[in-house]
Amino acid sequence: MTTQTTAPETPSAPTTRNEPTGLIPLPEHIGRALATGGALLTAASTFLAWTWTSAFPGDLTVHGYPGGLQVLVLIGGVLTALFALSSYGIKGLGWLTPAGADAAIKLTALATFATAWYTVLAISIELGGVVNLEPGGYLAAAAGLTALIGALALPFEHPAPDPIDPDDSRWEQFKHKTAHRWETFKAVFATGTARPAGKLPSYAEILIIIAVMAIGLTVFTYGIGTPYSELFIGFLITVGLCFTALLKAGLMARISAITAKHRNITMIGAFVAAAAFPFTQSDDQYATIGVYILIFATVALGLNIVVGLAGLLDLGYVAFLGVGAYTAALVSGSPSSPLPIQVPFWASALLGAFVAMIFGVLIGAPTLRLRGDYLAIVTLGFGEIFRIAVLNTDGTSGPDVTNGSNGISSIPNINILGFDFGQEHTFLGFTIARFANYFLLMLLITLVVVVVFRRSSDSRIGRAWIAVREDETAARAMGINGFRVKLIAFALGATLAGLAGAVQAHVTYTVTPEQYMFAHVVPPNSAFLLAAVVLGGMGTISGPLVGAALLYLIPAKLQFLGDYQLLAFGLALVLLMRFRPEGLIPNRRRQLEFHENTEAPAVLSKAGV
Amino acid sequence: MTTDTTTQGTAPDATTPGETILDARGVTMRFGGLTAVRGVDLTVNSGEIVGLIGPNGAGKTTFFNCLTGLYIPTEGEVRYKGKVLPPKSFKVTAAGIARTFQNIRLFANMTVLENVLVGRHTRTKEGLWSALLRGPGFHKAEAASRQRAMELLEFVGLAHKADHLSRNLPYGEQRKLEIARALASDPGLLLLDEPTAGMNPQETRATEELIFAIRDMGIAILVIEHDMRFIMNLCDRVAVLVQGEKLIEGDSATVQRDERVIAAYLGEPFEGAPGEEEAAEVERAEAQAEAQAEAQAEAAEAEAAKTEAAEAPEAEADTTTDAAPGKENDR
C-alpha cells in the first residue's frame, strides 16, 4: 500500500532521494504491465513442450498439458498474475493482498523466474546443451525474466543511507556500504501493515479453514510424492518463495487470525486433513515416509515442551524414545526378546510411556539442579550412557537384556481387537496397507501430544514453566518450586517420547542402539530433534511439525548430496540462526526475545500458538 | 482451596494489630571472610510500615535476601508469625512473605495479566493432571485466579494494560506491576526493595499512596529506600543499617536526629587525618548541628505534630542529595 503513492509526486522526483523507485529504473506502469504480462506468458508457456526428449524426468515434451516442473512454474505464474491484477485494483481480487501487493508480486515473480530458469538450466546441463530446449523452454525463460524485471521495477521505499565517516578505513566504508545495500535489498520486499479485515460470517471462516487445510494437504502430499530430486528442489523454491509472498501480502496474518478464532475447528481440520493423506496414495511407498515424519514430529513436539516451554536444553532426548521403544519391544513377544511375554499394544504403549517417565525422573532429579549449558552437557552425557548401556547388556559385557548391537528384531505387528496392522485393509474402496495403518495410529499419538502440549502450556503449570524460563530467581520468589516444575516438564517430555517409541518399535520391526545416537544421518536423533524444534519455532505446536517434515524430507529427497548431507545441514542451521533465529513459525514471545530492537506490538493477544 | 479468597481488602490471614508478624533475631550472613550482615534483630508488627535505610553496601538487600530465603543466614533465625521460615524462597512466599526486587525482575515476555497470574501460583493448587483433564475444578480455579488478578491490576491501576507485554510498560508501571504480582500471593508481609528508585516526584507520591493503601488492606510492609523524604513520610518505624549492623531503630524523628546516622550518611572525619583544625572545625560544625537539631526537636515537641511533619523534609534535604547518586551504582 505504501508503495503506490508515487504518481502525483513524480515531477519533483529527481531532487529527493527518498522518492520510492524500483530497483530497476523503469516507470512504474510499465513495470507493472511487464510483470503481469510476463507472468501470464510464463503460465501459458507451461502448456508448450520445453524439451524434445523424455530423457529429462517428468516428461516436459507434451503440448497442451503441463507436467513435472512445469506445474510448479504454472502455479508461480498464475499467483504472480493474480497478485499483479489485484494491484491494479480489479474488483474481487482485493482480498488477496490485504497488506499491499507489490512485495508479493516481487516474490512470486522471483519464484516463477527461479523455478523456470532452474528447469531450463537443469535440462540444458543434464541433457548436454541448450540445443535440447524447445521453443516453449525459451519462451518460459524469457517470460519469467520479463516478469521478474517488471516486478523489480515496482517502486519501494528506499531506506535513507547513514552518512559515511570519511575517517573510516576503506574496509569500514566497504562494510558500511554493504550494510546499506543489504538494507535496500530487504526494503525491496518490505510490505505495509494489513488493512483491517472485514467481518465474515463464521461459516465462511470455517470454509476458509477447510480450504486452507485442503491446500496444505495438497502441497504436503505433492512434496512427499516428488519422485525425483529436480522436482523436489523446484518444489522447495516455489513453495518457499510463494509462502513468503503470501506472508508479505498479509494473507497469512489474516488466516492465522481466523484460525486463532476457531482453534478447535482448526485442530480437527488439520487432523482430518492429515488422516486423509494415506487415502490419497495409491501404494504404501509414501505412507512410509509419512509415518517416519510423524514419529519424528511427535517426538520433536514432546521435546518442545522441555526446550520451548520450560527452557531446558536437553541434548539426550532421543534416549527416552529409545526407552519407550525397547520397553515395547521387550514385551512384544519378539523371538529375540529375553522376556517370553506378549502384552497387547495398549499395555505396551502405556508401559513404554511409564518406564520412560521413570527414566525421566531418574535422570532429571540429579541434573535439573544445573542450569543452562551445564544441563545441556549432562543430558548429552546421559543420552550416550543410555545407548552404551543398551549396547553392553548383550549377555557378554553384561546381563542379557537388549541383545547388544543386534538389537531386538522381528517385532510382531500390532494387533488391536483383531485388526492386524501388518495386513492390507480396504475401507470404502480405499486400500490402506501396513504403513498407512501405522500412520493413522501414529496420528492418534500425535493428537494426544498436541492436546497435552496445548493444555499444559495454557495453565498454571505452563505459566510456571515460562516464568522459570524467563527468570528463575524471580519465579522462585513468586512461590514457584523451580526444581519441581522443571522435573514435571522433563518427565512429561520423557513420557510422550516413550509413547512414540512404543509405536516406533513396531513400525521399524527392529530396535537397535544405533537408532538412538546423539547425531546421525537419519532422524530422529537428539541433534535432529533439537534442530527440528529450533528450525520450526520453539514453543509452538506447528513449528516442530513443519521443522520435522522438512528435516526428514530434505535428506530423503536429495539423495545426491550423499556425504555432504550433514555439511549442508550444518550450513543451513548457521544461516537460519543468523537470519531467522526464532524459527520458521515463531512463537510471538520468542520473536520478541530475539528481535529486541525492533518495535514490538503493543498488545499480545494470544501468546504462543 | 485458597483460591476462594478473592475478595479484595481482606488479607487472608489478617491479624490483630500490634501482633508481631516478622521476628528476625541475630541474623548474620557471612560470605567467606566478609560479614555482610552482623547480628541484626528486627521485628515488624501487623499493620505497620517499617523502613530499612543505610548507606550503599550496608547490607540491606543481603538482609532482605536472608528474610526471603534467597540466602540462608549463617546465624540467627527468622520467624514469621511465630514459625521459623524455611530456607527456600518459594516456601517463604507460600508462608506469606512476598517481595519485589531492587532491579525490576518481571517476566518480561509475559503479559501483564500473566505476570500477576504467576504470582497466584502458591495460592492455587491445580497441577499437571488437572490442566490436562480440564475438569470443572480447573476452569473454576482458573477463572477465580483471573478475577483476583484483574482486581489487583485494577488496584494498582494497570487493568487497561492487562494484555500488554510487561516489557513494554513504562518504568513506573513496571514497578507497580511488580507490586501487584507480589500482592497476588496474598501475603501477610510485603517486602519492597527500593520501590521508588528512578522515579520522579509525582511517581514517588503515587507509590506512597499505593503503599498506604496496601497497609490499609492489613498487610505489613518492610521497605528499603534511599529517598529520605519518602521514607520519613511513610514509615512508622525506621531501622538504620550501617556496615551490616543495626545502628538504631525508632520513629523517623528519632532516627533523623541521631548523629551517628548523619555521620554514616555524610561520612565521619577519620582520626589522624592531615589538618587537625579541619577536624576541629567539623566537630564544631557537628556540635552546632546537634544543638540546632536539639533546638528544633524542642521546638517540635513544643509545637503540634503537624509542624514536625513539615520540617522533616527540610532537615533531610541535604542527606537526600548525598544518597541519591549512589543509587545508580547499586543497580
Tab-separated table of N, CA, C and O in Angstrom, chain A residues 451-482 485 488 492 589 592-593 596 600-605 607, chain B residues 70 88-91 93-94 97-99 101 105-111 114 117-122 124-128 131-134 138 142 145-146 163-165 167-168 181-182 185:
chain	number	residue	atom	x	y	z
A	451	VAL	N	-2.562	-32.234	22.145
A	451	VAL	CA	-3.508	-31.825	23.184
A	451	VAL	C	-2.775	-31.596	24.505
A	451	VAL	O	-3.012	-30.598	25.202
A	452	VAL	N	-1.850	-32.503	24.823
A	452	VAL	CA	-1.087	-32.337	26.067
A	452	VAL	C	-0.316	-31.029	26.026
A	452	VAL	O	-0.321	-30.239	26.986
A	453	PHE	N	0.318	-30.775	24.891
A	453	PHE	CA	1.105	-29.543	24.771
A	453	PHE	C	0.225	-28.323	24.970
A	453	PHE	O	0.532	-27.418	25.739
A	454	ARG	N	-0.906	-28.313	24.262
A	454	ARG	CA	-1.753	-27.125	24.299
A	454	ARG	C	-2.318	-26.899	25.690
A	454	ARG	O	-2.311	-25.789	26.209
A	455	ARG	N	-2.806	-27.965	26.285
A	455	ARG	CA	-3.462	-27.791	27.581
A	455	ARG	C	-2.464	-27.460	28.668
A	455	ARG	O	-2.742	-26.653	29.549
A	456	SER	N	-1.300	-28.108	28.622
A	456	SER	CA	-0.358	-27.821	29.707
A	456	SER	C	0.229	-26.428	29.558
A	456	SER	O	0.489	-25.764	30.552
A	457	SER	N	0.416	-25.969	28.307
A	457	SER	CA	1.038	-24.652	28.178
A	457	SER	C	0.079	-23.554	28.605
A	457	SER	O	0.502	-22.508	29.070
A	458	ASP	N	-1.202	-23.777	28.479
A	458	ASP	CA	-2.176	-22.750	28.830
A	458	ASP	C	-2.787	-23.076	30.189
A	458	ASP	O	-3.966	-23.370	30.289
A	459	SER	N	-1.966	-23.086	31.210
A	459	SER	CA	-2.479	-23.417	32.538
A	459	SER	C	-1.498	-22.897	33.577
A	459	SER	O	-0.491	-22.272	33.244
A	460	ARG	N	-1.786	-23.191	34.825
A	460	ARG	CA	-0.916	-22.735	35.903
A	460	ARG	C	0.488	-23.284	35.732
A	460	ARG	O	1.475	-22.567	35.869
A	461	ILE	N	0.583	-24.566	35.387
A	461	ILE	CA	1.903	-25.182	35.282
A	461	ILE	C	2.660	-24.624	34.073
A	461	ILE	O	3.866	-24.389	34.131
A	462	GLY	N	1.935	-24.353	32.977
A	462	GLY	CA	2.577	-23.792	31.794
A	462	GLY	C	3.130	-22.402	32.068
A	462	GLY	O	4.232	-22.060	31.633
A	463	ARG	N	2.360	-21.610	32.797
A	463	ARG	CA	2.848	-20.272	33.154
A	463	ARG	C	4.072	-20.384	34.040
A	463	ARG	O	5.020	-19.604	33.932
A	464	ALA	N	4.050	-21.381	34.939
A	464	ALA	CA	5.216	-21.558	35.819
A	464	ALA	C	6.438	-21.929	34.988
A	464	ALA	O	7.546	-21.433	35.255
A	465	TRP	N	6.261	-22.767	33.955
A	465	TRP	CA	7.397	-23.124	33.098
A	465	TRP	C	7.981	-21.889	32.437
A	465	TRP	O	9.194	-21.689	32.420
A	466	ILE	N	7.091	-21.069	31.878
A	466	ILE	CA	7.584	-19.889	31.169
A	466	ILE	C	8.251	-18.935	32.160
A	466	ILE	O	9.295	-18.342	31.874
A	467	ALA	N	7.667	-18.819	33.362
A	467	ALA	CA	8.260	-17.931	34.365
A	467	ALA	C	9.648	-18.415	34.744
A	467	ALA	O	10.589	-17.616	34.852
A	468	VAL	N	9.800	-19.722	34.915
A	468	VAL	CA	11.116	-20.265	35.266
A	468	VAL	C	12.099	-20.018	34.129
A	468	VAL	O	13.260	-19.691	34.353
A	469	ARG	N	11.608	-20.154	32.888
A	469	ARG	CA	12.485	-19.913	31.747
A	469	ARG	C	12.918	-18.453	31.696
A	469	ARG	O	14.069	-18.142	31.406
A	470	GLU	N	12.008	-17.556	31.997
A	470	GLU	CA	12.322	-16.136	31.885
A	470	GLU	C	13.263	-15.675	32.991
A	470	GLU	O	14.195	-14.920	32.726
A	471	ASP	N	13.000	-16.053	34.224
A	471	ASP	CA	13.819	-15.585	35.340
A	471	ASP	C	13.574	-16.519	36.518
A	471	ASP	O	12.584	-16.397	37.224
A	472	GLU	N	14.481	-17.452	36.712
A	472	GLU	CA	14.216	-18.477	37.710
A	472	GLU	C	14.190	-17.909	39.124
A	472	GLU	O	13.362	-18.313	39.946
A	473	THR	N	15.079	-16.963	39.411
A	473	THR	CA	15.107	-16.398	40.758
A	473	THR	C	13.782	-15.716	41.089
A	473	THR	O	13.202	-15.922	42.160
A	474	ALA	N	13.312	-14.897	40.143
A	474	ALA	CA	12.042	-14.214	40.379
A	474	ALA	C	10.909	-15.220	40.498
A	474	ALA	O	10.015	-15.062	41.324
A	475	ALA	N	10.963	-16.268	39.674
A	475	ALA	CA	9.905	-17.270	39.723
A	475	ALA	C	9.871	-17.944	41.089
A	475	ALA	O	8.806	-18.180	41.649
A	476	ARG	N	11.056	-18.232	41.629
A	476	ARG	CA	11.095	-18.851	42.960
A	476	ARG	C	10.565	-17.895	44.008
A	476	ARG	O	9.860	-18.293	44.940
A	477	ALA	N	10.898	-16.625	43.846
A	477	ALA	CA	10.399	-15.642	44.807
A	477	ALA	C	8.889	-15.476	44.707
A	477	ALA	O	8.259	-14.976	45.622
A	478	MET	N	8.301	-15.901	43.573
A	478	MET	CA	6.852	-15.851	43.438
A	478	MET	C	6.211	-17.127	43.957
A	478	MET	O	5.027	-17.367	43.748
A	479	GLY	N	6.995	-17.983	44.570
A	479	GLY	CA	6.421	-19.175	45.174
A	479	GLY	C	6.438	-20.393	44.286
A	479	GLY	O	5.786	-21.383	44.587
A	480	ILE	N	7.159	-20.326	43.157
A	480	ILE	CA	7.218	-21.485	42.278
A	480	ILE	C	8.400	-22.359	42.691
A	480	ILE	O	9.524	-21.872	42.802
A	481	ASN	N	8.125	-23.602	42.921
A	481	ASN	CA	9.190	-24.545	43.210
A	481	ASN	C	9.870	-24.899	41.894
A	481	ASN	O	9.408	-25.782	41.156
A	482	GLY	N	10.934	-24.166	41.588
A	482	GLY	CA	11.546	-24.274	40.260
A	482	GLY	C	11.945	-25.687	39.918
A	482	GLY	O	11.666	-26.174	38.819
A	485	VAL	N	8.763	-27.927	39.081
A	485	VAL	CA	8.090	-27.718	37.795
A	485	VAL	C	9.008	-28.118	36.645
A	485	VAL	O	8.534	-28.626	35.622
A	488	ILE	N	8.745	-31.822	36.377
A	488	ILE	CA	7.481	-32.213	35.733
A	488	ILE	C	7.612	-32.080	34.216
A	488	ILE	O	7.215	-32.976	33.465
A	492	LEU	N	7.352	-35.177	31.782
A	492	LEU	CA	6.266	-35.178	30.799
A	492	LEU	C	6.834	-35.375	29.397
A	492	LEU	O	6.308	-36.177	28.605
A	589	ARG	N	6.178	-14.652	21.522
A	589	ARG	CA	7.055	-14.285	22.628
A	589	ARG	C	8.520	-14.405	22.234
A	589	ARG	O	9.312	-13.511	22.457
A	592	LEU	N	9.881	-11.794	19.982
A	592	LEU	CA	10.210	-10.560	20.672
A	592	LEU	C	11.528	-10.683	21.413
A	592	LEU	O	12.286	-9.735	21.518
A	593	GLU	N	11.810	-11.882	21.922
A	593	GLU	CA	13.062	-12.059	22.648
A	593	GLU	C	14.258	-11.871	21.732
A	593	GLU	O	15.268	-11.312	22.111
A	596	GLU	N	15.082	-7.666	19.867
A	596	GLU	CA	14.775	-6.734	20.942
A	596	GLU	C	14.626	-5.310	20.420
A	596	GLU	O	13.855	-4.532	20.952
A	600	ALA	N	8.083	-3.762	19.084
A	600	ALA	CA	7.227	-4.883	19.460
A	600	ALA	C	5.780	-4.438	19.380
A	600	ALA	O	5.465	-3.284	19.621
A	601	PRO	N	4.901	-5.362	19.009
A	601	PRO	CA	3.491	-4.999	19.012
A	601	PRO	C	3.042	-4.679	20.430
A	601	PRO	O	3.476	-5.323	21.393
A	602	ALA	N	2.222	-3.680	20.536
A	602	ALA	CA	1.856	-3.216	21.871
A	602	ALA	C	1.011	-4.251	22.599
A	602	ALA	O	1.120	-4.406	23.801
A	603	VAL	N	0.190	-4.942	21.857
A	603	VAL	CA	-0.725	-5.870	22.513
A	603	VAL	C	-0.422	-7.289	22.046
A	603	VAL	O	-0.289	-7.544	20.865
A	604	LEU	N	-0.277	-8.166	22.985
A	604	LEU	CA	-0.051	-9.572	22.656
A	604	LEU	C	-1.314	-10.305	23.036
A	604	LEU	O	-1.511	-10.664	24.181
A	605	SER	N	-2.176	-10.501	22.067
A	605	SER	CA	-3.495	-11.011	22.443
A	605	SER	C	-3.413	-12.463	22.842
A	605	SER	O	-3.928	-12.878	23.856
A	607	ALA	N	-0.455	-15.200	23.217
A	607	ALA	CA	0.954	-15.523	23.079
A	607	ALA	C	1.121	-17.014	22.866
A	607	ALA	O	0.520	-17.814	23.568
B	70	LEU	N	16.331	-16.390	49.946
B	70	LEU	CA	17.289	-16.474	48.843
B	70	LEU	C	18.665	-16.827	49.397
B	70	LEU	O	19.422	-17.546	48.773
B	88	LYS	N	13.924	-21.774	51.820
B	88	LYS	CA	13.697	-21.854	50.373
B	88	LYS	C	12.786	-20.701	50.008
B	88	LYS	O	11.746	-20.514	50.652
B	89	SER	N	13.151	-19.968	48.973
B	89	SER	CA	12.384	-18.749	48.736
B	89	SER	C	10.938	-19.043	48.372
B	89	SER	O	10.050	-18.296	48.734
B	90	PHE	N	10.673	-20.166	47.661
B	90	PHE	CA	9.274	-20.407	47.297
B	90	PHE	C	8.439	-20.806	48.504
B	90	PHE	O	7.255	-20.531	48.562
B	91	LYS	N	9.113	-21.417	49.511
B	91	LYS	CA	8.356	-21.764	50.722
B	91	LYS	C	8.080	-20.527	51.551
B	91	LYS	O	7.041	-20.431	52.205
B	93	THR	N	7.535	-17.604	50.324
B	93	THR	CA	6.395	-16.948	49.681
B	93	THR	C	5.100	-17.665	50.044
B	93	THR	O	4.085	-17.027	50.318
B	94	ALA	N	5.148	-18.980	50.065
B	94	ALA	CA	3.948	-19.739	50.423
B	94	ALA	C	3.549	-19.428	51.853
B	94	ALA	O	2.367	-19.373	52.189
B	97	ILE	N	5.187	-14.266	52.849
B	97	ILE	CA	6.028	-13.091	52.660
B	97	ILE	C	6.264	-12.927	51.168
B	97	ILE	O	6.773	-13.826	50.516
B	98	ALA	N	5.884	-11.783	50.625
B	98	ALA	CA	6.119	-11.532	49.203
B	98	ALA	C	7.099	-10.381	49.085
B	98	ALA	O	7.227	-9.576	50.000
B	99	ARG	N	7.803	-10.341	47.960
B	99	ARG	CA	8.804	-9.292	47.825
B	99	ARG	C	8.835	-8.739	46.396
B	99	ARG	O	8.347	-9.352	45.460
B	101	PHE	N	11.828	-6.646	43.743
B	101	PHE	CA	13.277	-6.622	43.593
B	101	PHE	C	13.763	-5.199	43.334
B	101	PHE	O	13.041	-4.372	42.787
B	105	ARG	N	12.428	-7.316	38.362
B	105	ARG	CA	12.551	-8.651	37.765
B	105	ARG	C	11.184	-9.169	37.392
B	105	ARG	O	10.664	-10.102	37.981
B	106	LEU	N	10.610	-8.553	36.375
B	106	LEU	CA	9.340	-9.059	35.858
B	106	LEU	C	9.639	-10.163	34.863
B	106	LEU	O	10.766	-10.303	34.404
B	107	PHE	N	8.622	-10.921	34.510
B	107	PHE	CA	8.767	-11.882	33.416
B	107	PHE	C	8.495	-11.089	32.145
B	107	PHE	O	7.353	-10.921	31.728
B	108	ALA	N	9.576	-10.601	31.541
B	108	ALA	CA	9.454	-9.531	30.553
B	108	ALA	C	8.609	-9.923	29.356
B	108	ALA	O	7.904	-9.093	28.794
B	109	ASN	N	8.644	-11.190	28.964
B	109	ASN	CA	7.929	-11.584	27.755
B	109	ASN	C	6.588	-12.225	28.053
B	109	ASN	O	6.023	-12.895	27.196
B	110	MET	N	6.107	-12.026	29.258
B	110	MET	CA	4.742	-12.467	29.545
B	110	MET	C	3.871	-11.218	29.628
B	110	MET	O	4.366	-10.125	29.871
B	111	THR	N	2.584	-11.412	29.437
B	111	THR	CA	1.717	-10.244	29.511
B	111	THR	C	1.573	-9.808	30.965
B	111	THR	O	1.935	-10.532	31.897
B	114	GLU	N	-0.549	-12.214	32.850
B	114	GLU	CA	0.158	-13.472	33.127
B	114	GLU	C	1.146	-13.314	34.273
B	114	GLU	O	1.312	-14.222	35.096
B	117	LEU	N	-0.788	-13.593	37.307
B	117	LEU	CA	-1.245	-14.977	37.481
B	117	LEU	C	-0.118	-15.856	38.026
B	117	LEU	O	-0.361	-16.765	38.829
B	118	VAL	N	1.110	-15.598	37.577
B	118	VAL	CA	2.236	-16.356	38.123
B	118	VAL	C	2.342	-16.100	39.627
B	118	VAL	O	2.622	-17.007	40.403
B	119	GLY	N	2.047	-14.864	40.030
B	119	GLY	CA	2.060	-14.555	41.457
B	119	GLY	C	1.027	-15.354	42.238
B	119	GLY	O	1.191	-15.592	43.428
B	120	ARG	N	-0.034	-15.789	41.570
B	120	ARG	CA	-1.073	-16.578	42.251
B	120	ARG	C	-0.636	-18.026	42.489
B	120	ARG	O	-1.393	-18.800	43.078
B	121	HIS	N	0.530	-18.367	41.987
B	121	HIS	CA	0.933	-19.776	41.955
B	121	HIS	C	0.766	-20.476	43.299
B	121	HIS	O	0.198	-21.561	43.382
B	122	THR	N	1.250	-19.859	44.367
B	122	THR	CA	1.204	-20.555	45.659
B	122	THR	C	-0.202	-20.695	46.202
B	122	THR	O	-0.445	-21.523	47.059
B	124	THR	N	-2.882	-21.352	44.410
B	124	THR	CA	-3.708	-22.241	43.603
B	124	THR	C	-3.069	-23.614	43.635
B	124	THR	O	-1.877	-23.753	43.886
B	125	LYS	N	-3.863	-24.617	43.326
B	125	LYS	CA	-3.362	-25.965	43.539
B	125	LYS	C	-3.322	-26.822	42.280
B	125	LYS	O	-2.663	-27.846	42.246
B	126	GLU	N	-4.075	-26.424	41.234
B	126	GLU	CA	-4.203	-27.360	40.110
B	126	GLU	C	-2.837	-27.696	39.539
B	126	GLU	O	-2.054	-26.819	39.210
B	127	GLY	N	-2.580	-28.955	39.372
B	127	GLY	CA	-1.308	-29.397	38.829
B	127	GLY	C	-1.456	-29.816	37.377
B	127	GLY	O	-2.404	-29.421	36.698
B	128	LEU	N	-0.516	-30.646	36.946
B	128	LEU	CA	-0.496	-31.056	35.542
B	128	LEU	C	-1.745	-31.839	35.161
B	128	LEU	O	-2.347	-31.607	34.120
B	131	ALA	N	-4.645	-29.745	34.623
B	131	ALA	CA	-4.507	-28.975	33.387
B	131	ALA	C	-4.800	-29.834	32.168
B	131	ALA	O	-5.373	-29.368	31.194
B	132	LEU	N	-4.400	-31.111	32.224
B	132	LEU	CA	-4.593	-31.980	31.062
B	132	LEU	C	-6.039	-32.433	30.930
B	132	LEU	O	-6.577	-32.529	29.835
B	133	LEU	N	-6.668	-32.725	32.070
B	133	LEU	CA	-8.017	-33.265	32.007
B	133	LEU	C	-9.072	-32.172	31.913
B	133	LEU	O	-10.170	-32.404	31.410
B	134	ARG	N	-8.736	-30.980	32.377
B	134	ARG	CA	-9.634	-29.828	32.280
B	134	ARG	C	-11.016	-30.110	32.846
B	134	ARG	O	-12.023	-29.931	32.155
B	138	PHE	N	-10.838	-27.162	37.310
B	138	PHE	CA	-9.782	-26.394	36.657
B	138	PHE	C	-10.304	-25.054	36.172
B	138	PHE	O	-9.723	-24.003	36.438
B	142	GLU	N	-9.178	-21.449	37.514
B	142	GLU	CA	-8.545	-20.529	36.562
B	142	GLU	C	-9.323	-19.211	36.506
B	142	GLU	O	-8.735	-18.134	36.514
B	145	SER	N	-8.644	-17.244	39.640
B	145	SER	CA	-7.320	-16.627	39.600
B	145	SER	C	-7.344	-15.386	38.725
B	145	SER	O	-6.801	-14.338	39.078
B	146	ARG	N	-7.974	-15.519	37.575
B	146	ARG	CA	-8.042	-14.401	36.649
B	146	ARG	C	-8.763	-13.215	37.280
B	146	ARG	O	-8.346	-12.072	37.159
B	163	ASP	N	-3.316	-6.931	28.693
B	163	ASP	CA	-2.839	-7.767	27.592
B	163	ASP	C	-1.510	-7.306	27.015
B	163	ASP	O	-1.028	-7.866	26.043
B	164	HIS	N	-0.933	-6.274	27.607
B	164	HIS	CA	0.349	-5.801	27.078
B	164	HIS	C	1.480	-6.675	27.586
B	164	HIS	O	1.393	-7.255	28.655
B	165	LEU	N	2.548	-6.715	26.798
B	165	LEU	CA	3.755	-7.388	27.297
B	165	LEU	C	4.343	-6.534	28.409
B	165	LEU	O	4.417	-5.320	28.279
B	167	ARG	N	7.280	-6.049	29.283
B	167	ARG	CA	8.480	-5.300	28.938
B	167	ARG	C	8.155	-3.969	28.273
B	167	ARG	O	8.976	-3.073	28.231
B	168	ASN	N	6.950	-3.862	27.715
B	168	ASN	CA	6.590	-2.631	27.024
B	168	ASN	C	6.042	-1.565	27.960
B	168	ASN	O	5.739	-0.471	27.516
B	181	ARG	N	2.087	-8.161	41.372
B	181	ARG	CA	2.467	-9.571	41.288
B	181	ARG	C	2.767	-10.119	42.680
B	181	ARG	O	2.385	-11.237	43.017
B	182	ALA	N	3.446	-9.300	43.499
B	182	ALA	CA	3.749	-9.753	44.855
B	182	ALA	C	2.469	-9.882	45.675
B	182	ALA	O	2.310	-10.826	46.444
B	185	SER	N	0.117	-13.156	45.757
B	185	SER	CA	0.301	-14.343	46.591
B	185	SER	C	-0.342	-14.161	47.964
B	185	SER	O	-0.049	-14.915	48.881
